[in-house]
Amino acid sequence: MAGPATDRAHNALGGPVDVDRRLDQYRRELTGYCYRMLGSGFDAEDAAQETLVRAWRGLDRFEGRAALRSWLYRIATNVCLTMLAGRKQRATPIDLSPPSPPVEAALGKQLPTGTWVEPIPDDHVFTTGSDPADVAETRESIRLAFVAALQHLPARQRAVLILRDVLRWKADEVAELLDTTVASVNSALQRARSTLGKAELGARRSLDVLNEEDKALLNRYVDAFERYDIEMLVSLLHEDATQLMPPYRMWLRGRDDIGRWLLGPG
């Protein structure tokens, strides 16, 4: 039942008619945040939906004193932390076993989908008409390798690193969201960066900073992939390239083994 507090919240959001629209405009952004936290597109969409439901039900606690976006991120963070509590860490095949030989017997049985870090479609994260530069930066921050690396962090460190290094929140804003101190946020961020390593954080660069040689190589790779020209595709790989194949535990290291697999059982 609506009351004075809910009425004030409606007024802060522009009136009851606008509440759904104002909340839903953050759906894709929140889904991207939850995906980085949870490592699963399906779980991220569930978490974003739960965030918006909780926000609607808790409108009486929002009176416009804080930004709507900050309030929603606080709810989303709590939803994700609850979902992560006691849950087994999602992984990639590289985390579970040494590389396999390129033979069919090494493929093994499929493991449950909850085992793996999973990709998410771009259109579940990006809004129509988004700035191309923002799209490029966001795409790098939902890159599977980066999201998989995030899963090695404790949940609160993960939240701090995403909010500070990916979403560019200020330390005091993160401290307020997590009900902690700026010193604790800075300490958690330092530990998270150390765990991930500078190389992984530095690898997140958007396509607009690639040089012409890199772009030409990328185009050749995509062309070979689309034409299923395996010899050309393999020739473009580094010698130590890896190929992962969830839901199977099997993974391959080295372009020679990748080539043997793609031209044989694969």
PDB file of C-alpha atoms in Angstrom:
ATOM      1  CA  MET A   1       0.000   0.000   0.000  1.00  0.00           C
ATOM      2  CA  ALA A   2       1.362   3.409  -0.923  1.00  0.00           C
ATOM      3  CA  GLY A   3       2.129   5.908   1.779  1.00  0.00           C
ATOM      4  CA  PRO A   4       3.754   9.329   2.190  1.00  0.00           C
ATOM      5  CA  ALA A   5       7.278   7.894   1.744  1.00  0.00           C
ATOM      6  CA  THR A   6       6.300   6.121  -1.469  1.00  0.00           C
ATOM      7  CA  ASP A   7       4.641   9.296  -2.729  1.00  0.00           C
ATOM      8  CA  ARG A   8       7.860  11.224  -2.074  1.00  0.00           C
ATOM      9  CA  ALA A   9       9.804   8.578  -3.989  1.00  0.00           C
ATOM     10  CA  HIS A  10       7.374   8.812  -6.898  1.00  0.00           C
ATOM     11  CA  ASN A  11       7.780  12.573  -6.903  1.00  0.00           C
ATOM     12  CA  ALA A  12      11.579  12.231  -6.839  1.00  0.00           C
ATOM     13  CA  LEU A  13      11.400   9.973  -9.885  1.00  0.00           C
ATOM     14  CA  GLY A  14       9.000  12.192 -11.801  1.00  0.00           C
ATOM     15  CA  GLY A  15       5.678  10.671 -10.763  1.00  0.00           C
ATOM     16  CA  PRO A  16       4.218   7.131 -10.664  1.00  0.00           C
ATOM     17  CA  VAL A  17       3.882   6.895 -14.443  1.00  0.00           C
ATOM     18  CA  ASP A  18       7.614   7.402 -14.923  1.00  0.00           C
ATOM     19  CA  VAL A  19       8.854   4.970 -12.262  1.00  0.00           C
ATOM     20  CA  ASP A  20       8.934   1.870 -14.469  1.00  0.00           C
ATOM     21  CA  ARG A  21      10.656   3.746 -17.266  1.00  0.00           C
ATOM     22  CA  ARG A  22      13.219   5.355 -14.965  1.00  0.00           C
ATOM     23  CA  LEU A  23      14.096   2.035 -13.372  1.00  0.00           C
ATOM     24  CA  ASP A  24      14.154   0.038 -16.593  1.00  0.00           C
ATOM     25  CA  GLN A  25      16.575   2.415 -18.308  1.00  0.00           C
ATOM     26  CA  TYR A  26      19.283   0.975 -16.059  1.00  0.00           C
ATOM     27  CA  ARG A  27      18.505  -2.684 -16.845  1.00  0.00           C
ATOM     28  CA  ARG A  28      21.278  -3.296 -19.385  1.00  0.00           C
ATOM     29  CA  GLU A  29      23.860  -1.367 -17.373  1.00  0.00           C
ATOM     30  CA  LEU A  30      22.998  -3.346 -14.248  1.00  0.00           C
ATOM     31  CA  THR A  31      23.061  -6.599 -16.224  1.00  0.00           C
ATOM     32  CA  GLY A  32      26.627  -5.814 -17.315  1.00  0.00           C
ATOM     33  CA  TYR A  33      27.670  -5.125 -13.728  1.00  0.00           C
ATOM     34  CA  CYS A  34      26.042  -8.315 -12.456  1.00  0.00           C
ATOM     35  CA  TYR A  35      27.649 -10.303 -15.283  1.00  0.00           C
ATOM     36  CA  ARG A  36      31.112  -9.187 -14.228  1.00  0.00           C
ATOM     37  CA  MET A  37      30.262 -10.117 -10.648  1.00  0.00           C
ATOM     38  CA  LEU A  38      28.647 -13.507 -11.391  1.00  0.00           C
ATOM     39  CA  GLY A  39      30.329 -14.772 -14.570  1.00  0.00           C
ATOM     40  CA  SER A  40      27.038 -15.940 -16.091  1.00  0.00           C
ATOM     41  CA  GLY A  41      24.710 -14.162 -18.477  1.00  0.00           C
ATOM     42  CA  PHE A  42      21.670 -16.031 -17.185  1.00  0.00           C
ATOM     43  CA  ASP A  43      22.508 -15.283 -13.551  1.00  0.00           C
ATOM     44  CA  ALA A  44      23.234 -11.640 -14.435  1.00  0.00           C
ATOM     45  CA  GLU A  45      19.817 -11.162 -16.014  1.00  0.00           C
ATOM     46  CA  ASP A  46      18.154 -12.766 -12.993  1.00  0.00           C
ATOM     47  CA  ALA A  47      20.149 -10.499 -10.674  1.00  0.00           C
ATOM     48  CA  ALA A  48      19.279  -7.369 -12.649  1.00  0.00           C
ATOM     49  CA  GLN A  49      15.590  -8.300 -12.610  1.00  0.00           C
ATOM     50  CA  GLU A  50      15.726  -8.958  -8.874  1.00  0.00           C
ATOM     51  CA  THR A  51      17.423  -5.576  -8.399  1.00  0.00           C
ATOM     52  CA  LEU A  52      14.631  -3.748 -10.203  1.00  0.00           C
ATOM     53  CA  VAL A  53      11.948  -5.690  -8.328  1.00  0.00           C
ATOM     54  CA  ARG A  54      13.563  -4.835  -4.993  1.00  0.00           C
ATOM     55  CA  ALA A  55      13.882  -1.202  -6.051  1.00  0.00           C
ATOM     56  CA  TRP A  56      10.187  -1.026  -6.923  1.00  0.00           C
ATOM     57  CA  ARG A  57       9.191  -2.659  -3.655  1.00  0.00           C
ATOM     58  CA  GLY A  58      11.550  -0.426  -1.696  1.00  0.00           C
ATOM     59  CA  LEU A  59      10.556   2.903  -3.219  1.00  0.00           C
ATOM     60  CA  ASP A  60       9.528   4.143   0.204  1.00  0.00           C
ATOM     61  CA  ARG A  61      13.238   4.093   1.143  1.00  0.00           C
ATOM     62  CA  PHE A  62      14.256   6.246  -1.838  1.00  0.00           C
ATOM     63  CA  GLU A  63      13.526   9.926  -1.383  1.00  0.00           C
ATOM     64  CA  GLY A  64      15.886  11.390  -3.964  1.00  0.00           C
ATOM     65  CA  ARG A  65      18.658  12.240  -1.513  1.00  0.00           C
ATOM     66  CA  ALA A  66      21.012   9.842  -3.349  1.00  0.00           C
ATOM     67  CA  ALA A  67      21.291   9.403  -7.108  1.00  0.00           C
ATOM     68  CA  LEU A  68      18.962   6.716  -8.452  1.00  0.00           C
ATOM     69  CA  ARG A  69      21.883   5.007 -10.199  1.00  0.00           C
ATOM     70  CA  SER A  70      23.882   4.746  -6.964  1.00  0.00           C
ATOM     71  CA  TRP A  71      20.870   3.369  -5.110  1.00  0.00           C
ATOM     72  CA  LEU A  72      20.304   0.707  -7.777  1.00  0.00           C
ATOM     73  CA  TYR A  73      23.969  -0.306  -7.731  1.00  0.00           C
ATOM     74  CA  ARG A  74      23.781  -0.735  -3.967  1.00  0.00           C
ATOM     75  CA  ILE A  75      20.817  -3.088  -4.401  1.00  0.00           C
ATOM     76  CA  ALA A  76      22.513  -4.948  -7.279  1.00  0.00           C
ATOM     77  CA  THR A  77      25.679  -5.425  -5.247  1.00  0.00           C
ATOM     78  CA  ASN A  78      23.723  -6.908  -2.348  1.00  0.00           C
ATOM     79  CA  VAL A  79      21.841  -9.215  -4.735  1.00  0.00           C
ATOM     80  CA  CYS A  80      25.121 -10.438  -6.263  1.00  0.00           C
ATOM     81  CA  LEU A  81      26.837 -10.916  -2.905  1.00  0.00           C
ATOM     82  CA  THR A  82      23.881 -13.018  -1.746  1.00  0.00           C
ATOM     83  CA  MET A  83      23.990 -15.116  -4.922  1.00  0.00           C
ATOM     84  CA  LEU A  84      27.739 -15.648  -4.553  1.00  0.00           C
ATOM     85  CA  ALA A  85      27.604 -16.646  -0.885  1.00  0.00           C
ATOM     86  CA  GLY A  86      28.521 -20.311  -0.563  1.00  0.00           C
ATOM     87  CA  ARG A  87      28.519 -20.851  -4.322  1.00  0.00           C
ATOM     88  CA  LYS A  88      31.318 -22.675  -6.080  1.00  0.00           C
ATOM     89  CA  GLN A  89      33.557 -20.406  -8.130  1.00  0.00           C
ATOM     90  CA  ARG A  90      32.857 -20.436 -11.859  1.00  0.00           C
ATOM     91  CA  ALA A  91      35.886 -21.339 -13.929  1.00  0.00           C
ATOM     92  CA  THR A  92      37.296 -21.980 -17.378  1.00  0.00           C
ATOM     93  CA  PRO A  93      38.769 -25.343 -18.425  1.00  0.00           C
ATOM     94  CA  ILE A  94      42.277 -23.924 -17.931  1.00  0.00           C
ATOM     95  CA  ASP A  95      41.508 -23.570 -14.217  1.00  0.00           C
ATOM     96  CA  LEU A  96      40.559 -27.243 -13.849  1.00  0.00           C
ATOM     97  CA  SER A  97      43.160 -29.387 -15.624  1.00  0.00           C
ATOM     98  CA  PRO A  98      46.329 -29.413 -17.760  1.00  0.00           C
ATOM     99  CA  PRO A  99      46.009 -29.149 -21.567  1.00  0.00           C
ATOM    100  CA  SER A 100      44.638 -32.185 -23.413  1.00  0.00           C
ATOM    101  CA  PRO A 101      45.850 -34.014 -26.523  1.00  0.00           C
ATOM    102  CA  PRO A 102      43.827 -33.263 -29.690  1.00  0.00           C
ATOM    103  CA  VAL A 103      41.954 -36.572 -29.685  1.00  0.00           C
ATOM    104  CA  GLU A 104      38.233 -37.238 -29.260  1.00  0.00           C
ATOM    105  CA  ALA A 105      38.742 -39.439 -26.184  1.00  0.00           C
ATOM    106  CA  ALA A 106      40.102 -36.391 -24.308  1.00  0.00           C
ATOM    107  CA  LEU A 107      36.828 -34.519 -24.728  1.00  0.00           C
ATOM    108  CA  GLY A 108      35.174 -36.365 -21.821  1.00  0.00           C
ATOM    109  CA  LYS A 109      31.702 -35.737 -20.479  1.00  0.00           C
ATOM    110  CA  GLN A 110      29.945 -32.415 -20.393  1.00  0.00           C
ATOM    111  CA  LEU A 111      30.113 -30.695 -17.011  1.00  0.00           C
ATOM    112  CA  PRO A 112      27.142 -28.741 -15.588  1.00  0.00           C
ATOM    113  CA  THR A 113      26.652 -25.253 -16.978  1.00  0.00           C
ATOM    114  CA  GLY A 114      27.122 -23.794 -13.506  1.00  0.00           C
ATOM    115  CA  THR A 115      30.766 -24.882 -13.688  1.00  0.00           C
ATOM    116  CA  TRP A 116      31.727 -22.391 -16.352  1.00  0.00           C
ATOM    117  CA  VAL A 117      32.186 -18.691 -16.883  1.00  0.00           C
ATOM    118  CA  GLU A 118      29.767 -17.996 -19.729  1.00  0.00           C
ATOM    119  CA  PRO A 119      29.602 -15.211 -22.350  1.00  0.00           C
ATOM    120  CA  ILE A 120      26.752 -12.742 -22.601  1.00  0.00           C
ATOM    121  CA  PRO A 121      25.238 -11.279 -25.802  1.00  0.00           C
ATOM    122  CA  ASP A 122      26.196  -7.677 -26.493  1.00  0.00           C
ATOM    123  CA  ASP A 123      22.580  -6.546 -26.854  1.00  0.00           C
ATOM    124  CA  HIS A 124      21.873  -7.617 -23.265  1.00  0.00           C
ATOM    125  CA  VAL A 125      24.421  -5.072 -22.058  1.00  0.00           C
ATOM    126  CA  PHE A 126      24.476  -2.200 -24.562  1.00  0.00           C
ATOM    127  CA  THR A 127      21.676   0.290 -25.068  1.00  0.00           C
ATOM    128  CA  THR A 128      20.604   1.330 -28.557  1.00  0.00           C
ATOM    129  CA  GLY A 129      22.481   4.391 -29.725  1.00  0.00           C
ATOM    130  CA  SER A 130      25.304   4.019 -27.201  1.00  0.00           C
ATOM    131  CA  ASP A 131      28.447   6.014 -27.945  1.00  0.00           C
ATOM    132  CA  PRO A 132      30.833   3.811 -30.014  1.00  0.00           C
ATOM    133  CA  ALA A 133      33.741   4.595 -27.692  1.00  0.00           C
ATOM    134  CA  ASP A 134      31.669   3.562 -24.672  1.00  0.00           C
ATOM    135  CA  VAL A 135      30.617   0.372 -26.454  1.00  0.00           C
ATOM    136  CA  ALA A 136      34.239  -0.515 -27.233  1.00  0.00           C
ATOM    137  CA  GLU A 137      35.313   0.067 -23.639  1.00  0.00           C
ATOM    138  CA  THR A 138      32.362  -1.867 -22.208  1.00  0.00           C
ATOM    139  CA  ARG A 139      32.944  -4.760 -24.606  1.00  0.00           C
ATOM    140  CA  GLU A 140      36.505  -5.107 -23.333  1.00  0.00           C
ATOM    141  CA  SER A 141      35.298  -5.116 -19.720  1.00  0.00           C
ATOM    142  CA  ILE A 142      32.916  -8.035 -20.404  1.00  0.00           C
ATOM    143  CA  ARG A 143      35.554  -9.950 -22.343  1.00  0.00           C
ATOM    144  CA  LEU A 144      35.430 -13.589 -21.272  1.00  0.00           C
ATOM    145  CA  ALA A 145      39.086 -13.723 -20.212  1.00  0.00           C
ATOM    146  CA  PHE A 146      38.668 -10.669 -17.989  1.00  0.00           C
ATOM    147  CA  VAL A 147      35.400 -11.877 -16.446  1.00  0.00           C
ATOM    148  CA  ALA A 148      37.006 -15.278 -15.815  1.00  0.00           C
ATOM    149  CA  ALA A 149      39.910 -13.567 -14.050  1.00  0.00           C
ATOM    150  CA  LEU A 150      37.479 -11.614 -11.871  1.00  0.00           C
ATOM    151  CA  GLN A 151      36.029 -14.875 -10.555  1.00  0.00           C
ATOM    152  CA  HIS A 152      39.309 -15.537  -8.709  1.00  0.00           C
ATOM    153  CA  LEU A 153      38.660 -12.551  -6.445  1.00  0.00           C
ATOM    154  CA  PRO A 154      36.659 -12.638  -3.199  1.00  0.00           C
ATOM    155  CA  ALA A 155      33.209 -11.207  -3.848  1.00  0.00           C
ATOM    156  CA  ARG A 156      33.682  -7.830  -2.136  1.00  0.00           C
ATOM    157  CA  GLN A 157      37.105  -7.303  -3.722  1.00  0.00           C
ATOM    158  CA  ARG A 158      35.483  -8.115  -7.052  1.00  0.00           C
ATOM    159  CA  ALA A 159      32.835  -5.457  -6.463  1.00  0.00           C
ATOM    160  CA  VAL A 160      35.450  -2.873  -5.467  1.00  0.00           C
ATOM    161  CA  LEU A 161      37.613  -3.511  -8.516  1.00  0.00           C
ATOM    162  CA  ILE A 162      34.664  -3.395 -10.940  1.00  0.00           C
ATOM    163  CA  LEU A 163      33.293  -0.207  -9.423  1.00  0.00           C
ATOM    164  CA  ARG A 164      36.670   1.544  -9.233  1.00  0.00           C
ATOM    165  CA  ASP A 165      38.621   0.325 -12.275  1.00  0.00           C
ATOM    166  CA  VAL A 166      35.838  -0.521 -14.732  1.00  0.00           C
ATOM    167  CA  LEU A 167      33.005   1.864 -13.852  1.00  0.00           C
ATOM    168  CA  ARG A 168      35.345   4.602 -12.564  1.00  0.00           C
ATOM    169  CA  TRP A 169      33.535   5.309  -9.303  1.00  0.00           C
ATOM    170  CA  LYS A 170      35.372   7.379  -6.707  1.00  0.00           C
ATOM    171  CA  ALA A 171      36.683   5.663  -3.598  1.00  0.00           C
ATOM    172  CA  ASP A 172      34.275   7.542  -1.318  1.00  0.00           C
ATOM    173  CA  GLU A 173      31.327   6.562  -3.531  1.00  0.00           C
ATOM    174  CA  VAL A 174      32.291   2.887  -3.332  1.00  0.00           C
ATOM    175  CA  ALA A 175      32.810   3.159   0.415  1.00  0.00           C
ATOM    176  CA  GLU A 176      29.295   4.564   0.825  1.00  0.00           C
ATOM    177  CA  LEU A 177      27.803   1.862  -1.388  1.00  0.00           C
ATOM    178  CA  LEU A 178      29.516  -0.932   0.553  1.00  0.00           C
ATOM    179  CA  ASP A 179      29.010   0.683   3.994  1.00  0.00           C
ATOM    180  CA  THR A 180      32.741   0.729   4.649  1.00  0.00           C
ATOM    181  CA  THR A 181      35.637   3.206   4.783  1.00  0.00           C
ATOM    182  CA  VAL A 182      37.707   4.721   2.005  1.00  0.00           C
ATOM    183  CA  ALA A 183      40.786   3.090   3.523  1.00  0.00           C
ATOM    184  CA  SER A 184      39.116  -0.331   3.312  1.00  0.00           C
ATOM    185  CA  VAL A 185      38.121   0.304  -0.297  1.00  0.00           C
ATOM    186  CA  ASN A 186      41.670   1.309  -1.242  1.00  0.00           C
ATOM    187  CA  SER A 187      43.100  -1.722   0.534  1.00  0.00           C
ATOM    188  CA  ALA A 188      40.652  -4.084  -1.189  1.00  0.00           C
ATOM    189  CA  LEU A 189      41.415  -2.512  -4.558  1.00  0.00           C
ATOM    190  CA  GLN A 190      45.151  -2.935  -4.058  1.00  0.00           C
ATOM    191  CA  ARG A 191      44.731  -6.612  -3.155  1.00  0.00           C
ATOM    192  CA  ALA A 192      42.398  -7.204  -6.102  1.00  0.00           C
ATOM    193  CA  ARG A 193      44.802  -5.588  -8.560  1.00  0.00           C
ATOM    194  CA  SER A 194      47.644  -7.654  -7.167  1.00  0.00           C
ATOM    195  CA  THR A 195      45.664 -10.882  -7.584  1.00  0.00           C
ATOM    196  CA  LEU A 196      44.663 -10.140 -11.163  1.00  0.00           C
ATOM    197  CA  GLY A 197      48.075  -8.807 -12.141  1.00  0.00           C
ATOM    198  CA  LYS A 198      48.931  -5.721 -14.109  1.00  0.00           C
ATOM    199  CA  ALA A 199      49.071  -7.694 -17.344  1.00  0.00           C
ATOM    200  CA  GLU A 200      45.389  -8.631 -17.251  1.00  0.00           C
ATOM    201  CA  LEU A 201      44.236  -5.136 -16.374  1.00  0.00           C
ATOM    202  CA  GLY A 202      46.515  -3.650 -19.002  1.00  0.00           C
ATOM    203  CA  ALA A 203      45.217  -6.024 -21.657  1.00  0.00           C
ATOM    204  CA  ARG A 204      41.790  -4.348 -21.609  1.00  0.00           C
ATOM    205  CA  ARG A 205      42.146  -1.989 -24.519  1.00  0.00           C
ATOM    206  CA  SER A 206      39.504  -1.106 -27.054  1.00  0.00           C
ATOM    207  CA  LEU A 207      39.714  -1.719 -30.781  1.00  0.00           C
ATOM    208  CA  ASP A 208      40.019   1.987 -31.524  1.00  0.00           C
ATOM    209  CA  VAL A 209      43.598   1.986 -30.148  1.00  0.00           C
ATOM    210  CA  LEU A 210      44.778  -0.932 -32.305  1.00  0.00           C
ATOM    211  CA  ASN A 211      47.249   0.051 -34.998  1.00  0.00           C
ATOM    212  CA  GLU A 212      46.621  -0.647 -38.673  1.00  0.00           C
ATOM    213  CA  GLU A 213      48.718  -3.818 -38.600  1.00  0.00           C
ATOM    214  CA  ASP A 214      46.687  -5.206 -35.692  1.00  0.00           C
ATOM    215  CA  LYS A 215      43.420  -4.345 -37.437  1.00  0.00           C
ATOM    216  CA  ALA A 216      44.568  -6.058 -40.646  1.00  0.00           C
ATOM    217  CA  LEU A 217      45.516  -9.173 -38.682  1.00  0.00           C
ATOM    218  CA  LEU A 218      42.147  -9.178 -36.928  1.00  0.00           C
ATOM    219  CA  ASN A 219      40.334  -8.874 -40.243  1.00  0.00           C
ATOM    220  CA  ARG A 220      42.308 -11.797 -41.701  1.00  0.00           C
ATOM    221  CA  TYR A 221      41.459 -13.915 -38.651  1.00  0.00           C
ATOM    222  CA  VAL A 222      37.736 -13.152 -38.868  1.00  0.00           C
ATOM    223  CA  ASP A 223      37.745 -13.825 -42.619  1.00  0.00           C
ATOM    224  CA  ALA A 224      39.484 -17.194 -42.180  1.00  0.00           C
ATOM    225  CA  PHE A 225      37.091 -18.131 -39.368  1.00  0.00           C
ATOM    226  CA  GLU A 226      33.996 -17.270 -41.389  1.00  0.00           C
ATOM    227  CA  ARG A 227      35.255 -19.211 -44.422  1.00  0.00           C
ATOM    228  CA  TYR A 228      36.375 -22.134 -42.205  1.00  0.00           C
ATOM    229  CA  ASP A 229      39.850 -21.928 -43.739  1.00  0.00           C
ATOM    230  CA  ILE A 230      41.580 -23.892 -40.985  1.00  0.00           C
ATOM    231  CA  GLU A 231      45.085 -23.706 -42.422  1.00  0.00           C
ATOM    232  CA  MET A 232      44.898 -19.927 -42.677  1.00  0.00           C
ATOM    233  CA  LEU A 233      43.248 -19.636 -39.265  1.00  0.00           C
ATOM    234  CA  VAL A 234      45.944 -21.704 -37.554  1.00  0.00           C
ATOM    235  CA  SER A 235      48.733 -19.831 -39.333  1.00  0.00           C
ATOM    236  CA  LEU A 236      47.524 -16.621 -37.678  1.00  0.00           C
ATOM    237  CA  LEU A 237      47.694 -18.028 -34.136  1.00  0.00           C
ATOM    238  CA  HIS A 238      50.551 -17.609 -31.687  1.00  0.00           C
ATOM    239  CA  GLU A 239      52.503 -20.787 -31.001  1.00  0.00           C
ATOM    240  CA  ASP A 240      51.140 -20.864 -27.434  1.00  0.00           C
ATOM    241  CA  ALA A 241      47.499 -20.095 -28.359  1.00  0.00           C
ATOM    242  CA  THR A 242      44.775 -21.843 -26.359  1.00  0.00           C
ATOM    243  CA  GLN A 243      41.337 -23.146 -27.304  1.00  0.00           C
ATOM    244  CA  LEU A 244      38.650 -23.740 -24.680  1.00  0.00           C
ATOM    245  CA  MET A 245      35.538 -25.827 -25.233  1.00  0.00           C
ATOM    246  CA  PRO A 246      33.025 -25.639 -22.354  1.00  0.00           C
ATOM    247  CA  PRO A 247      30.898 -27.505 -21.353  1.00  0.00           C
ATOM    248  CA  TYR A 248      33.801 -29.941 -21.809  1.00  0.00           C
ATOM    249  CA  ARG A 249      36.800 -29.953 -19.495  1.00  0.00           C
ATOM    250  CA  MET A 250      39.124 -30.444 -22.464  1.00  0.00           C
ATOM    251  CA  TRP A 251      41.271 -27.553 -23.659  1.00  0.00           C
ATOM    252  CA  LEU A 252      44.125 -27.285 -26.128  1.00  0.00           C
ATOM    253  CA  ARG A 253      47.409 -25.384 -26.034  1.00  0.00           C
ATOM    254  CA  GLY A 254      49.504 -24.588 -29.090  1.00  0.00           C
ATOM    255  CA  ARG A 255      48.541 -23.892 -32.660  1.00  0.00           C
ATOM    256  CA  ASP A 256      49.723 -27.318 -33.838  1.00  0.00           C
ATOM    257  CA  ASP A 257      47.328 -29.160 -31.517  1.00  0.00           C
ATOM    258  CA  ILE A 258      44.528 -26.690 -32.323  1.00  0.00           C
ATOM    259  CA  GLY A 259      45.092 -27.344 -36.027  1.00  0.00           C
ATOM    260  CA  ARG A 260      45.068 -31.129 -35.543  1.00  0.00           C
ATOM    261  CA  TRP A 261      41.808 -30.884 -33.611  1.00  0.00           C
ATOM    262  CA  LEU A 262      40.040 -28.608 -36.096  1.00  0.00           C
ATOM    263  CA  LEU A 263      41.124 -30.720 -39.070  1.00  0.00           C
ATOM    264  CA  GLY A 264      40.328 -33.956 -37.246  1.00  0.00           C
ATOM    265  CA  PRO A 265      37.779 -34.711 -34.474  1.00  0.00           C
ATOM    266  CA  GLY A 266      36.800 -31.052 -34.195  1.00  0.00           C
TER     267      GLY A 266
END
